[in-house]
Amino acid sequence: MRRGLDKMTVLKAAAELADREGFDKITLASVAKKLQIRLPSLYNHVEGLAGLKKELALYSIRKLKNQLAEAAIGKSGAEALYSIGIAYVSFVRRHPGLYEAMMGAPDFLNPDIQAAGNEIVALLLHVLEAFELDPINAIHTVRGLRSIVHGFASLELRKGFNMDVNTDESLIHILHTYVAGLTCKE
Amino acid sequence: MRRGLDKMTVLKAAAELADREGFDKITLASVAKKLQIRLPSLYNHVEGLAGLKKELALYSIRKLKNQLAEAAIGKSGAEALYSIGIAYVSFVRRHPGLYEAMMGAPDFLNPDIQAAGNEIVALLLHVLEAFELDPINAIHTVRGLRSIVHGFASLELRKGFNMDVNTDESLIHILHTYVAGLTCKE
DNA sequence: TATTATAACTAATATGATTAGTTTTTCAAG
DNA sequence: CTTGAAAAACTAATCATATTAGTTATAATA
């Protein structure tokens, strides 16, 4: 068999293109050009543009999950939450296009994407055990943490924050405030 | 002058299409079909597809701003924050496609969009006066509130939450926790 | 060395965006 | 009324991209 590209090479090319030029610049034409092949040849590796984007979303969430898990190593409680939160935002800053590929997926109902998402949820639930929340509260809290880091990263990516005030400090402040709200009841 | 469509009619058609079919289904072709005109005729009202999306983003953020302002009427302090947060998420639920048009804008550097965004920030800062935060903390807190509501709405829209636990309760829980963190220092 | 699966290719078609240039209609000025 | 200008529709042509069908070339392996 003629050994040329494989799927991962295509995905990495698309990811780099997305991070460098923007997610909306991903077209089969632009990816093919970057790989120096003709456009239809990509169909040997991915199922069209929709397939490429779906695979890219999966690639993205798995990479994110790994980095979040790594950030939690050797930490616990509030310290672990801060580390994970910072890692999340850092991932989006380093991989803006790839992150958009993940959020740009029509929805998260794809089983593989859901599985990776569940691992992130499980990681957060595990860290939250130190807070001894009842199960329902723990779910609410995971949703809160995810909303905070995704919302923050997403708004920052869109240049939604005026740049006069340092954004790193904002992230820390927000996480501290939320965690304070978890611990000091009333 | 021949009186036919105007820009607002085009925008409303596109908004309805986005909310009903999804933001990605907005094309000049689909909008023209809905309006029963030929595609190139749209160029009399908007500057191509990019222009339409930019106008739609502006239309969206202004509408959102109005509904947030309305939600704050007659309320203050924490109660006002909850009301605004719920109104934000409610807007996204009622106008998923329009909200995506707003977040899908390449960035918020457009002056008109920034102006509308600043009004939302000003509204939140005004409500936060009751908390007597120092100015920098107030900025961080506004960013926190925006991150929470945008992140929550965005994840919910993408079906990012398992549906076993009620999402309305999650939103209340998150806002309560964050506000608790603001008030009970340490 | 011959076979075969794979991965590239060319060619053709469809949809959508855009531009250029034309026609039609309505309002308002004469 | 008539007529002329402006606005808003149109047709036609071009370009880019995605997709499908069918073909060719190559490399692993039998």
CSV table of C-alpha atoms (C1' of nucleotides) in Angstrom, one decimal:
chain,number,residue,atom,x,y,z
A,1,MET,CA,0.0,0.0,0.0
A,2,ARG,CA,1.2,3.4,-0.8
A,3,ARG,CA,2.4,4.8,2.5
A,4,GLY,CA,1.7,8.5,2.8
A,5,LEU,CA,-0.3,10.4,5.2
A,6,ASP,CA,-2.4,9.0,8.0
A,7,LYS,CA,-5.3,10.4,10.0
A,8,MET,CA,-3.2,11.7,12.8
A,9,THR,CA,-1.0,13.7,10.4
A,10,VAL,CA,-4.1,15.2,8.9
A,11,LEU,CA,-5.5,16.1,12.3
A,12,LYS,CA,-2.3,17.7,13.4
A,13,ALA,CA,-2.1,19.8,10.3
A,14,ALA,CA,-5.6,20.9,10.7
A,15,ALA,CA,-5.0,21.7,14.4
A,16,GLU,CA,-2.0,23.8,13.6
A,17,LEU,CA,-3.9,25.6,10.9
A,18,ALA,CA,-6.7,26.3,13.4
A,19,ASP,CA,-4.4,27.6,16.1
A,20,ARG,CA,-2.4,29.7,13.7
A,21,GLU,CA,-5.0,31.0,11.3
A,22,GLY,CA,-8.3,30.5,13.2
A,23,PHE,CA,-10.8,27.7,13.3
A,24,ASP,CA,-12.9,29.2,10.5
A,25,LYS,CA,-9.9,28.9,8.2
A,26,ILE,CA,-10.1,25.1,8.3
A,27,THR,CA,-11.3,23.9,5.0
A,28,LEU,CA,-10.5,20.8,3.2
A,29,ALA,CA,-8.8,23.0,0.6
A,30,SER,CA,-6.6,24.7,3.1
A,31,VAL,CA,-5.6,21.5,4.9
A,32,ALA,CA,-4.9,19.8,1.5
A,33,LYS,CA,-2.7,22.7,0.5
A,34,LYS,CA,-0.8,22.6,3.8
A,35,LEU,CA,-0.2,18.9,3.3
A,36,GLN,CA,0.7,19.3,-0.4
A,37,ILE,CA,-1.9,16.9,-1.7
A,38,ARG,CA,-5.0,17.4,-3.8
A,39,LEU,CA,-8.3,18.1,-1.9
A,40,PRO,CA,-10.1,14.8,-2.7
A,41,SER,CA,-7.2,12.7,-1.4
A,42,LEU,CA,-8.2,13.8,2.1
A,43,TYR,CA,-11.2,11.6,1.8
A,44,ASN,CA,-8.9,8.6,2.2
A,45,HIS,CA,-8.3,9.7,5.8
A,46,VAL,CA,-11.4,11.6,7.1
A,47,GLU,CA,-15.1,11.6,6.2
A,48,GLY,CA,-15.2,15.0,4.6
A,49,LEU,CA,-15.2,18.3,6.3
A,50,ALA,CA,-17.7,17.3,8.9
A,51,GLY,CA,-15.7,14.2,9.7
A,52,LEU,CA,-12.5,16.2,10.0
A,53,LYS,CA,-14.1,18.6,12.5
A,54,LYS,CA,-15.6,15.8,14.5
A,55,GLU,CA,-12.3,14.1,14.8
A,56,LEU,CA,-10.6,17.4,15.7
A,57,ALA,CA,-13.1,18.0,18.5
A,58,LEU,CA,-12.3,14.6,19.9
A,59,TYR,CA,-8.6,15.1,19.5
A,60,SER,CA,-9.0,18.4,21.3
A,61,ILE,CA,-11.0,17.2,24.3
A,62,ARG,CA,-8.7,14.3,24.9
A,63,LYS,CA,-5.7,16.5,24.9
A,64,LEU,CA,-7.4,18.9,27.3
A,65,LYS,CA,-8.4,16.1,29.6
A,66,ASN,CA,-4.8,14.9,29.7
A,67,GLN,CA,-3.5,18.3,30.6
A,68,LEU,CA,-6.1,18.8,33.3
A,69,ALA,CA,-5.3,15.4,34.8
A,70,GLU,CA,-1.6,16.3,34.8
A,71,ALA,CA,-2.3,19.6,36.5
A,72,ALA,CA,-3.9,17.8,39.4
A,73,ILE,CA,-1.0,15.5,40.1
A,74,GLY,CA,0.3,15.9,43.6
A,75,LYS,CA,-2.3,18.4,44.6
A,76,SER,CA,-5.6,18.2,46.5
A,77,GLY,CA,-8.5,20.3,47.6
A,78,ALA,CA,-8.6,24.0,46.7
A,79,GLU,CA,-5.0,23.9,45.5
A,80,ALA,CA,-5.9,21.2,42.9
A,81,LEU,CA,-8.9,23.2,41.8
A,82,TYR,CA,-6.8,26.3,41.1
A,83,SER,CA,-4.2,24.3,39.3
A,84,ILE,CA,-6.8,22.6,37.1
A,85,GLY,CA,-8.6,25.9,36.4
A,86,ILE,CA,-5.3,27.6,35.3
A,87,ALA,CA,-4.4,24.6,33.2
A,88,TYR,CA,-7.8,24.8,31.4
A,89,VAL,CA,-7.4,28.5,30.5
A,90,SER,CA,-3.8,27.9,29.6
A,91,PHE,CA,-4.8,25.2,27.2
A,92,VAL,CA,-7.2,27.5,25.5
A,93,ARG,CA,-4.6,30.2,25.2
A,94,ARG,CA,-2.1,27.9,23.6
A,95,HIS,CA,-4.6,26.1,21.4
A,96,PRO,CA,-7.3,28.7,20.5
A,97,GLY,CA,-8.3,27.1,17.2
A,98,LEU,CA,-8.3,23.6,18.6
A,99,TYR,CA,-10.5,24.6,21.5
A,100,GLU,CA,-12.9,26.2,19.1
A,101,ALA,CA,-13.0,23.0,17.2
A,102,MET,CA,-14.1,21.3,20.4
A,103,MET,CA,-16.7,23.9,21.3
A,104,GLY,CA,-17.7,24.2,17.6
A,105,ALA,CA,-18.9,20.6,17.6
A,106,PRO,CA,-22.7,20.7,17.0
A,107,ASP,CA,-23.1,19.1,20.4
A,108,PHE,CA,-21.5,16.7,22.8
A,109,LEU,CA,-23.8,13.8,22.2
A,110,ASN,CA,-21.1,12.0,20.3
A,111,PRO,CA,-20.2,9.0,22.5
A,112,ASP,CA,-16.5,9.4,22.3
A,113,ILE,CA,-16.6,13.1,23.1
A,114,GLN,CA,-19.0,12.4,25.9
A,115,ALA,CA,-16.6,9.8,27.3
A,116,ALA,CA,-13.8,12.3,27.4
A,117,GLY,CA,-16.1,14.9,28.9
A,118,ASN,CA,-17.1,12.4,31.6
A,119,GLU,CA,-13.5,11.9,32.5
A,120,ILE,CA,-13.1,15.6,33.1
A,121,VAL,CA,-16.2,15.5,35.3
A,122,ALA,CA,-14.9,12.5,37.2
A,123,LEU,CA,-11.6,14.3,37.8
A,124,LEU,CA,-13.4,17.3,39.3
A,125,LEU,CA,-15.7,15.1,41.4
A,126,HIS,CA,-12.6,13.3,42.7
A,127,VAL,CA,-10.9,16.5,43.7
A,128,LEU,CA,-14.2,17.8,45.3
A,129,GLU,CA,-14.3,14.8,47.6
A,130,ALA,CA,-12.1,16.8,50.0
A,131,PHE,CA,-15.0,19.3,50.4
A,132,GLU,CA,-17.4,16.6,51.5
A,133,LEU,CA,-20.3,18.0,49.5
A,134,ASP,CA,-23.5,15.9,49.2
A,135,PRO,CA,-23.8,14.2,45.8
A,136,ILE,CA,-26.2,16.7,44.3
A,137,ASN,CA,-24.2,19.7,45.5
A,138,ALA,CA,-21.1,18.1,44.0
A,139,ILE,CA,-22.7,17.9,40.6
A,140,HIS,CA,-23.8,21.6,40.8
A,141,THR,CA,-20.3,22.5,41.8
A,142,VAL,CA,-18.7,20.6,38.9
A,143,ARG,CA,-21.0,22.5,36.6
A,144,GLY,CA,-20.0,25.7,38.3
A,145,LEU,CA,-16.3,25.1,37.9
A,146,ARG,CA,-16.7,24.1,34.3
A,147,SER,CA,-18.9,27.1,33.6
A,148,ILE,CA,-16.3,29.4,35.1
A,149,VAL,CA,-13.2,28.1,33.3
A,150,HIS,CA,-15.0,27.6,30.0
A,151,GLY,CA,-16.7,31.0,30.2
A,152,PHE,CA,-13.6,32.8,31.2
A,153,ALA,CA,-11.4,31.2,28.5
A,154,SER,CA,-14.1,31.7,25.9
A,155,LEU,CA,-14.6,35.4,26.7
A,156,GLU,CA,-10.9,36.0,26.9
A,157,LEU,CA,-10.4,34.3,23.5
A,158,ARG,CA,-13.0,36.6,22.0
A,159,LYS,CA,-11.2,39.6,23.5
A,160,GLY,CA,-14.3,40.2,25.6
A,161,PHE,CA,-12.3,41.6,28.5
A,162,ASN,CA,-10.9,45.1,28.5
A,163,MET,CA,-7.2,44.7,28.9
A,164,ASP,CA,-6.5,47.3,31.5
A,165,VAL,CA,-6.9,44.8,34.3
A,166,ASN,CA,-4.7,41.7,34.4
A,167,THR,CA,-6.7,38.6,33.4
A,168,ASP,CA,-4.5,36.1,35.3
A,169,GLU,CA,-5.4,37.9,38.5
A,170,SER,CA,-9.1,37.8,37.5
A,171,LEU,CA,-9.0,34.1,37.0
A,172,ILE,CA,-7.4,33.5,40.4
A,173,HIS,CA,-9.8,36.0,42.0
A,174,ILE,CA,-12.9,34.2,40.5
A,175,LEU,CA,-11.7,30.7,41.5
A,176,HIS,CA,-10.9,31.9,45.0
A,177,THR,CA,-14.2,33.6,45.4
A,178,TYR,CA,-16.1,30.5,44.2
A,179,VAL,CA,-14.2,28.2,46.4
A,180,ALA,CA,-14.7,30.5,49.3
A,181,GLY,CA,-18.4,30.3,48.6
A,182,LEU,CA,-18.2,26.5,48.8
A,183,THR,CA,-16.5,26.4,52.2
A,184,CYS,CA,-17.8,29.3,54.2
A,185,LYS,CA,-21.4,28.3,54.4
A,186,GLU,CA,-23.6,31.4,54.6
B,1,MET,CA,-37.4,54.6,-4.5
B,2,ARG,CA,-38.6,51.0,-4.7
B,3,ARG,CA,-39.8,50.0,-1.3
B,4,GLY,CA,-39.2,46.3,-0.5
B,5,LEU,CA,-37.1,44.8,2.2
B,6,ASP,CA,-35.0,46.7,4.7
B,7,LYS,CA,-32.0,45.7,6.7
B,8,MET,CA,-34.0,44.9,9.9
B,9,THR,CA,-36.3,42.5,8.0
B,10,VAL,CA,-33.3,40.7,6.7
B,11,LEU,CA,-31.8,40.5,10.2
B,12,LYS,CA,-35.0,39.2,11.7
B,13,ALA,CA,-35.3,36.5,9.0
B,14,ALA,CA,-31.7,35.5,9.6
B,15,ALA,CA,-32.2,35.5,13.4
B,16,GLU,CA,-35.3,33.3,13.1
B,17,LEU,CA,-33.4,30.9,10.8
B,18,ALA,CA,-30.5,30.7,13.2
B,19,ASP,CA,-32.8,30.0,16.2
B,20,ARG,CA,-34.8,27.5,14.4
B,21,GLU,CA,-32.2,25.7,12.2
B,22,GLY,CA,-28.9,26.5,13.9
B,23,PHE,CA,-26.4,29.3,13.4
B,24,ASP,CA,-24.4,27.2,10.9
B,25,LYS,CA,-27.5,27.1,8.6
B,26,ILE,CA,-27.3,30.8,8.0
B,27,THR,CA,-26.2,31.3,4.4
B,28,LEU,CA,-27.1,34.0,2.0
B,29,ALA,CA,-28.8,31.4,0.0
B,30,SER,CA,-31.0,30.2,2.9
B,31,VAL,CA,-31.9,33.8,4.0
B,32,ALA,CA,-32.7,34.7,0.4
B,33,LYS,CA,-34.9,31.7,0.1
B,34,LYS,CA,-36.7,32.5,3.3
B,35,LEU,CA,-37.3,36.0,2.0
B,36,GLN,CA,-38.3,34.8,-1.4
B,37,ILE,CA,-35.8,36.9,-3.3
B,38,ARG,CA,-32.7,36.0,-5.3
B,39,LEU,CA,-29.4,35.7,-3.4
B,40,PRO,CA,-27.6,38.7,-4.9
B,41,SER,CA,-30.5,41.0,-3.9
B,42,LEU,CA,-29.4,40.7,-0.3
B,43,TYR,CA,-26.3,42.8,-1.2
B,44,ASN,CA,-28.7,45.8,-1.3
B,45,HIS,CA,-29.1,45.5,2.5
B,46,VAL,CA,-26.0,43.8,4.0
B,47,GLU,CA,-22.4,43.7,3.0
B,48,GLY,CA,-22.3,40.0,2.1
B,49,LEU,CA,-22.3,37.1,4.5
B,50,ALA,CA,-19.6,38.6,6.7
B,51,GLY,CA,-21.6,41.8,7.0
B,52,LEU,CA,-24.8,39.9,7.8
B,53,LYS,CA,-23.1,38.0,10.6
B,54,LYS,CA,-21.6,41.2,12.0
B,55,GLU,CA,-25.0,42.9,12.0
B,56,LEU,CA,-26.6,39.9,13.6
B,57,ALA,CA,-24.0,39.9,16.4
B,58,LEU,CA,-24.8,43.5,17.1
B,59,TYR,CA,-28.5,42.9,17.0
B,60,SER,CA,-28.0,40.0,19.4
B,61,ILE,CA,-25.9,41.8,22.0
B,62,ARG,CA,-28.2,44.8,22.1
B,63,LYS,CA,-31.2,42.6,22.6
B,64,LEU,CA,-29.4,40.7,25.4
B,65,LYS,CA,-28.4,44.0,27.0
B,66,ASN,CA,-32.0,45.2,27.0
B,67,GLN,CA,-33.3,42.0,28.6
B,68,LEU,CA,-30.6,42.1,31.3
B,69,ALA,CA,-31.4,45.7,32.1
B,70,GLU,CA,-35.1,44.9,32.3
B,71,ALA,CA,-34.3,42.0,34.7
B,72,ALA,CA,-32.6,44.3,37.1
B,73,ILE,CA,-35.5,46.7,37.4
B,74,GLY,CA,-36.7,47.1,41.0
B,75,LYS,CA,-34.0,44.8,42.4
B,76,SER,CA,-30.7,45.3,44.1
B,77,GLY,CA,-27.8,43.5,45.5
B,78,ALA,CA,-27.7,39.7,45.4
B,79,GLU,CA,-31.3,39.5,44.2
B,80,ALA,CA,-30.5,41.7,41.2
B,81,LEU,CA,-27.5,39.5,40.3
B,82,TYR,CA,-29.6,36.4,40.4
B,83,SER,CA,-32.3,38.0,38.3
B,84,ILE,CA,-29.7,39.1,35.7
B,85,GLY,CA,-28.0,35.7,35.6
B,86,ILE,CA,-31.3,33.9,35.1
B,87,ALA,CA,-32.3,36.4,32.4
B,88,TYR,CA,-29.0,35.8,30.6
B,89,VAL,CA,-29.4,32.1,30.5
B,90,SER,CA,-33.0,32.4,29.6
B,91,PHE,CA,-32.0,34.6,26.6
B,92,VAL,CA,-29.7,32.0,25.3
B,93,ARG,CA,-32.3,29.3,25.7
B,94,ARG,CA,-34.8,31.3,23.8
B,95,HIS,CA,-32.4,32.5,21.1
B,96,PRO,CA,-29.7,29.8,20.7
B,97,GLY,CA,-28.8,30.7,17.2
B,98,LEU,CA,-28.8,34.5,17.8
B,99,TYR,CA,-26.5,34.0,20.8
B,100,GLU,CA,-24.2,31.9,18.7
B,101,ALA,CA,-24.1,34.7,16.1
B,102,MET,CA,-23.0,37.0,18.9
B,103,MET,CA,-20.3,34.6,20.2
B,104,GLY,CA,-19.4,33.6,16.7
B,105,ALA,CA,-18.2,37.2,15.9
B,106,PRO,CA,-14.5,36.9,15.2
B,107,ASP,CA,-13.9,39.2,18.2
B,108,PHE,CA,-15.6,41.9,20.2
B,109,LEU,CA,-13.3,44.6,18.9
B,110,ASN,CA,-16.0,46.1,16.7
B,111,PRO,CA,-16.8,49.5,18.3
B,112,ASP,CA,-20.6,49.0,18.3
B,113,ILE,CA,-20.4,45.6,19.8
B,114,GLN,CA,-17.9,46.8,22.4
B,115,ALA,CA,-20.3,49.7,23.3
B,116,ALA,CA,-23.1,47.3,23.9
B,117,GLY,CA,-20.8,45.0,25.9
B,118,ASN,CA,-19.7,48.0,28.0
B,119,GLU,CA,-23.3,48.7,28.9
B,120,ILE,CA,-23.6,45.2,30.3
B,121,VAL,CA,-20.4,45.7,32.3
B,122,ALA,CA,-21.7,49.0,33.5
B,123,LEU,CA,-25.0,47.4,34.6
B,124,LEU,CA,-23.2,44.8,36.6
B,125,LEU,CA,-20.8,47.3,38.1
B,126,HIS,CA,-23.8,49.3,39.2
B,127,VAL,CA,-25.5,46.4,40.9
B,128,LEU,CA,-22.2,45.5,42.6
B,129,GLU,CA,-22.0,48.9,44.2
B,130,ALA,CA,-24.1,47.4,47.0
B,131,PHE,CA,-21.2,45.1,47.8
B,132,GLU,CA,-18.8,47.9,48.4
B,133,LEU,CA,-15.9,46.2,46.6
B,134,ASP,CA,-12.8,48.1,45.8
B,135,PRO,CA,-12.6,49.0,42.1
B,136,ILE,CA,-10.2,46.3,41.0
B,137,ASN,CA,-12.1,43.6,42.8
B,138,ALA,CA,-15.3,44.9,41.2
B,139,ILE,CA,-13.7,44.4,37.8
B,140,HIS,CA,-12.7,40.9,38.7
B,141,THR,CA,-16.1,40.2,40.0
B,142,VAL,CA,-17.8,41.4,36.8
B,143,ARG,CA,-15.6,39.1,34.9
B,144,GLY,CA,-16.5,36.3,37.2
B,145,LEU,CA,-20.2,36.8,36.7
B,146,ARG,CA,-19.9,37.1,33.0
B,147,SER,CA,-17.8,33.9,32.9
B,148,ILE,CA,-20.3,32.0,34.9
B,149,VAL,CA,-23.4,33.0,32.9
B,150,HIS,CA,-21.8,32.7,29.5
B,151,GLY,CA,-20.0,29.5,30.4
B,152,PHE,CA,-23.1,27.9,31.9
B,153,ALA,CA,-25.3,29.0,29.0
B,154,SER,CA,-22.8,27.9,26.4
B,155,LEU,CA,-22.2,24.5,27.9
B,156,GLU,CA,-25.9,23.9,28.3
B,157,LEU,CA,-26.5,24.9,24.7
B,158,ARG,CA,-24.0,22.3,23.6
B,159,LYS,CA,-25.7,19.7,25.7
B,160,GLY,CA,-22.6,19.6,27.9
B,161,PHE,CA,-24.5,18.7,31.1
B,162,ASN,CA,-25.9,15.3,31.8
B,163,MET,CA,-29.5,15.9,32.2
B,164,ASP,CA,-30.2,13.9,35.3
B,165,VAL,CA,-29.7,16.9,37.6
B,166,ASN,CA,-31.9,19.9,37.0
B,167,THR,CA,-30.0,22.7,35.3
B,168,ASP,CA,-32.0,25.6,36.7
B,169,GLU,CA,-31.1,24.5,40.2
B,170,SER,CA,-27.4,24.3,39.1
B,171,LEU,CA,-27.5,27.9,37.9
B,172,ILE,CA,-29.0,29.1,41.2
B,173,HIS,CA,-26.5,27.1,43.2
B,174,ILE,CA,-23.6,28.4,41.2
B,175,LEU,CA,-24.7,32.0,41.5
B,176,HIS,CA,-25.4,31.6,45.3
B,177,THR,CA,-22.0,30.1,45.8
B,178,TYR,CA,-20.2,32.8,44.0
B,179,VAL,CA,-22.1,35.6,45.8
B,180,ALA,CA,-21.5,33.8,49.1
B,181,GLY,CA,-17.8,33.9,48.3
B,182,LEU,CA,-18.1,37.6,47.7
B,183,THR,CA,-19.7,38.4,51.0
B,184,CYS,CA,-18.2,36.1,53.5
B,185,LYS,CA,-14.6,37.1,53.4
B,186,GLU,CA,-12.3,34.1,54.1
C,1,DT,C1',8.1,-11.3,-9.1
C,2,DA,C1',3.2,-10.8,-9.2
C,3,DT,C1',-0.9,-9.6,-6.5
C,4,DT,C1',-3.5,-6.6,-4.1
C,5,DA,C1',-4.9,-3.0,-1.0
C,6,DT,C1',-4.2,1.7,-0.3
C,7,DA,C1',-3.6,6.2,-1.3
C,8,DA,C1',-2.9,9.2,-4.4
C,9,DC,C1',-4.8,11.3,-8.7
C,10,DT,C1',-8.2,13.6,-12.5
C,11,DA,C1',-12.7,14.9,-13.9
C,12,DA,C1',-17.3,16.2,-13.2
C,13,DT,C1',-21.0,18.2,-10.5
C,14,DA,C1',-23.4,21.0,-6.9
C,15,DT,C1',-23.8,24.7,-3.8
C,16,DG,C1',-22.7,29.1,-2.2
C,17,DA,C1',-20.5,33.9,-2.4
C,18,DT,C1',-19.4,37.6,-5.0
C,19,DT,C1',-19.2,41.1,-8.7
C,20,DA,C1',-20.9,43.4,-12.8
C,21,DG,C1',-24.3,45.1,-15.2
C,22,DT,C1',-29.4,45.5,-16.3
C,23,DT,C1',-34.3,46.1,-15.4
C,24,DT,C1',-38.1,47.6,-12.8
C,25,DT,C1',-40.6,50.4,-9.7
C,26,DT,C1',-41.7,54.2,-6.8
C,27,DC,C1',-41.3,58.7,-5.2
C,28,DA,C1',-40.9,63.4,-6.0
C,29,DA,C1',-39.8,67.4,-8.8
C,30,DG,C1',-41.2,70.0,-12.7
D,1,DC,C1',-49.4,64.2,-15.6
D,2,DT,C1',-44.9,63.3,-16.9
D,3,DT,C1',-40.4,62.3,-16.2
D,4,DG,C1',-36.0,61.4,-14.0
D,5,DA,C1',-33.4,59.7,-10.2
D,6,DA,C1',-32.7,56.4,-6.6
D,7,DA,C1',-33.4,52.1,-4.8
D,8,DA,C1',-34.1,47.4,-5.0
D,9,DA,C1',-34.9,43.9,-7.4
D,10,DC,C1',-33.1,40.9,-11.3
D,11,DT,C1',-29.8,37.9,-14.7
D,12,DA,C1',-25.4,36.3,-15.9
D,13,DA,C1',-20.8,35.2,-15.1
D,14,DT,C1',-16.9,33.8,-12.1
D,15,DC,C1',-14.7,31.8,-8.3
D,16,DA,C1',-14.1,28.8,-4.3
D,17,DT,C1',-15.1,24.8,-1.9
D,18,DA,C1',-17.1,20.1,-1.1
D,19,DT,C1',-18.3,15.9,-2.7
D,20,DT,C1',-18.6,11.8,-5.7
D,21,DA,C1',-17.0,8.6,-9.3
D,22,DG,C1',-13.7,6.4,-11.4
D,23,DT,C1',-8.6,5.9,-12.5
D,24,DT,C1',-3.7,5.3,-11.7
D,25,DA,C1',0.4,4.4,-9.2
D,26,DT,C1',2.9,2.4,-5.4
D,27,DA,C1',4.5,-0.3,-1.7
D,28,DA,C1',3.9,-4.4,1.2
D,29,DT,C1',3.6,-9.1,1.0
D,30,DA,C1',2.6,-13.6,-0.6
